[in-house]
Amino acid sequence: CVQNTAITNVRVCLLGRDVDGLTKTSELLAKQADAGAKEVTITSHVVDLSELDSLEEKITDIFQELISTNNNQTLYERAILINNAGSIDPIGKSSQLTSLQTLRACNDLNVTSSIWLSSYFIRHFSQNHGIQSTTVVNISSLCAIQPFKTLGVYCAGKAYRDMFHETMAVEEEEGVKILNYAPGAIETNMTRTIIESENTDNEVGENLKKMRDEKTYVKLSDTAQKLVNLVMSNNFQSGKHVDYWDEDPECS
């Protein structure tokens, strides 16, 4: 649960592969909106971002639904993309990659579709379409800036995404801001997969187990609130990698 009193009229579009996950997220958002007496319209779309052959057509249709015009003026004042899709596989030593097909599928989801989606979003939701402010949030990780044994492919993908979005930040003009946000270690299906995998480095796995057992994972509500505060205040340097544990950055 996150709080932001500045939001009064919002349209939320959820994309994901998991129907149950989309339903639960939609219900949670609706409950929060009702509790805060806010006007929120929520739509959900089942989309597999790793299926590149059909992705552009699907995203184009979704974006067209979102773009409502009146005399060529959009009804949105601000557009925000939370680019969060990703997977942890394959886990294992970097010298033991055996399947080109697995590696390609991983990069299709973690890299190719991710950076394409950010680019496509800015082309459709920017000042060129009458939107005053556009924000792209790339959900990053400590893995983007620090190596972890047996997570080489995941680390490489996160580093790739960080640098792409940092480059995008220096290319874009006023009205567009980019944030690489690392939410901290959270208990998720991904961290559980790392712990349970027989290919995970012992030290990496044990550190996650310790955080789980000692309940020192970052609370989802806390890191979500920090992200909301950053985005809604615009109080961050565009393109910067910001970790949950960092002090609040200065606006730039």
Coordinates of C-alpha atoms in Angstrom, one line a residue, residues 3-145:
Q3 CA 0.1 6.9 -0.4
N4 CA 0.2 10.0 -2.5
T5 CA -2.4 12.7 -2.1
A6 CA -1.4 14.5 -5.3
I7 CA -3.0 11.8 -7.5
T8 CA -6.6 12.4 -8.1
N9 CA -7.5 11.1 -11.6
V10 CA -5.5 8.2 -12.9
R11 CA -5.6 5.6 -15.6
V12 CA -3.5 2.5 -14.9
C13 CA -2.7 -0.1 -17.6
L14 CA -1.3 -3.4 -16.4
L15 CA 0.7 -5.8 -18.7
G16 CA 1.8 -9.2 -17.7
R17 CA 1.9 -12.9 -18.6
D18 CA 0.2 -14.1 -15.4
V19 CA -3.6 -13.8 -15.4
D20 CA -3.9 -14.4 -11.7
G21 CA -1.2 -11.9 -10.9
L22 CA -2.8 -9.3 -13.1
T23 CA -6.2 -9.9 -11.4
K24 CA -4.7 -9.6 -7.9
T25 CA -2.8 -6.4 -8.7
S26 CA -5.9 -4.9 -10.3
E27 CA -8.0 -5.7 -7.3
L28 CA -5.4 -4.3 -4.9
L29 CA -5.2 -1.0 -6.9
A30 CA -9.0 -0.8 -7.0
K31 CA -9.2 -1.3 -3.2
Q32 CA -6.6 1.4 -2.6
A33 CA -8.3 3.8 -4.9
D34 CA -11.6 3.3 -3.1
A35 CA -9.9 3.8 0.3
G36 CA -8.4 7.1 -0.9
A37 CA -11.5 8.3 -2.7
K38 CA -9.5 8.6 -5.9
E39 CA -10.8 8.3 -9.5
V40 CA -8.7 5.4 -11.0
T41 CA -9.5 3.5 -14.2
I42 CA -7.7 0.1 -14.4
T43 CA -7.2 -2.0 -17.5
S44 CA -5.3 -5.3 -17.7
H45 CA -3.7 -7.0 -20.7
V46 CA -2.2 -10.5 -20.9
V47 CA 1.0 -9.9 -22.9
D48 CA 4.2 -12.0 -23.1
L49 CA 7.0 -9.5 -23.6
S50 CA 9.3 -12.3 -24.7
E51 CA 7.2 -13.0 -27.8
L52 CA 8.9 -10.4 -30.1
D53 CA 7.2 -11.4 -33.3
S54 CA 3.8 -10.3 -32.0
L55 CA 4.8 -7.7 -29.4
E56 CA 4.8 -4.5 -31.5
E57 CA 1.2 -5.2 -32.8
K58 CA -0.1 -5.9 -29.3
I59 CA 1.6 -2.9 -27.7
T60 CA 0.4 -0.6 -30.5
D61 CA -3.2 -1.7 -30.0
I62 CA -2.9 -1.1 -26.2
F63 CA -1.3 2.3 -26.7
Q64 CA -4.0 3.3 -29.2
E65 CA -6.6 2.5 -26.6
L66 CA -4.9 4.7 -24.1
I67 CA -4.5 7.7 -26.3
S68 CA -7.7 9.7 -26.3
T69 CA -7.6 12.9 -28.3
N70 CA -9.7 16.0 -28.5
N71 CA -8.7 18.3 -31.4
N72 CA -5.4 16.5 -31.4
Q73 CA -4.8 17.3 -27.7
T74 CA -4.3 14.4 -25.4
L75 CA -6.3 14.1 -22.2
Y76 CA -3.2 13.1 -20.1
E77 CA -1.0 15.6 -18.3
R78 CA 1.6 13.1 -17.3
A79 CA 2.6 9.6 -18.5
I80 CA 4.6 7.1 -16.4
L81 CA 6.0 3.8 -17.4
I82 CA 7.1 1.3 -14.8
N83 CA 9.3 -1.1 -16.8
N84 CA 9.5 -4.2 -14.5
A85 CA 9.4 -7.3 -16.7
G86 CA 12.2 -9.8 -16.3
S87 CA 13.4 -13.3 -15.4
I88 CA 16.3 -14.8 -13.4
D89 CA 17.1 -17.7 -15.6
P90 CA 19.6 -19.1 -16.5
I91 CA 21.3 -19.5 -13.2
G92 CA 24.8 -21.0 -13.2
K93 CA 28.5 -20.2 -13.8
S94 CA 29.1 -17.9 -16.8
S95 CA 31.4 -20.5 -18.4
Q96 CA 28.7 -23.1 -18.3
L97 CA 26.1 -21.6 -20.6
T98 CA 25.0 -24.5 -22.8
S99 CA 21.7 -23.5 -24.5
L100 CA 21.7 -20.7 -27.1
Q101 CA 17.9 -21.0 -27.2
T102 CA 17.6 -20.4 -23.5
L103 CA 20.0 -17.5 -23.6
R104 CA 18.2 -15.9 -26.5
A105 CA 14.8 -16.3 -24.8
C106 CA 16.2 -14.7 -21.6
N107 CA 17.6 -11.7 -23.5
D108 CA 14.4 -11.3 -25.5
L109 CA 12.6 -10.7 -22.3
N110 CA 15.2 -9.0 -20.1
V111 CA 16.8 -6.8 -22.6
T112 CA 15.3 -6.5 -26.1
S113 CA 11.6 -6.1 -25.3
S114 CA 12.4 -4.0 -22.2
I115 CA 14.5 -1.3 -24.0
W116 CA 12.1 -1.4 -27.0
L117 CA 9.1 -0.8 -24.7
S118 CA 10.7 2.3 -23.1
S119 CA 11.6 3.7 -26.5
Y120 CA 8.1 3.0 -27.9
F121 CA 6.5 4.5 -24.8
I122 CA 8.3 7.8 -25.2
R123 CA 7.4 8.0 -28.9
H124 CA 3.7 7.7 -28.0
F125 CA 3.5 9.6 -24.7
S126 CA 5.6 12.8 -24.8
Q127 CA 5.4 16.5 -25.3
N128 CA 5.0 15.9 -29.0
H129 CA 1.5 14.5 -28.1
G130 CA 0.6 17.3 -25.7
I131 CA 1.8 15.5 -22.5
Q132 CA 3.5 17.8 -20.1
S133 CA 5.7 15.3 -18.3
T134 CA 6.9 11.8 -19.2
T135 CA 8.7 9.5 -16.8
V136 CA 10.2 6.1 -17.5
V137 CA 11.2 3.9 -14.6
N138 CA 13.5 1.0 -15.3
I139 CA 13.3 -1.4 -12.4
S140 CA 17.0 -2.1 -11.9
S141 CA 19.0 -4.0 -9.3
L142 CA 22.2 -4.0 -7.3
C143 CA 23.1 -6.7 -9.9
A144 CA 23.4 -3.9 -12.5
I145 CA 26.4 -2.5 -10.8

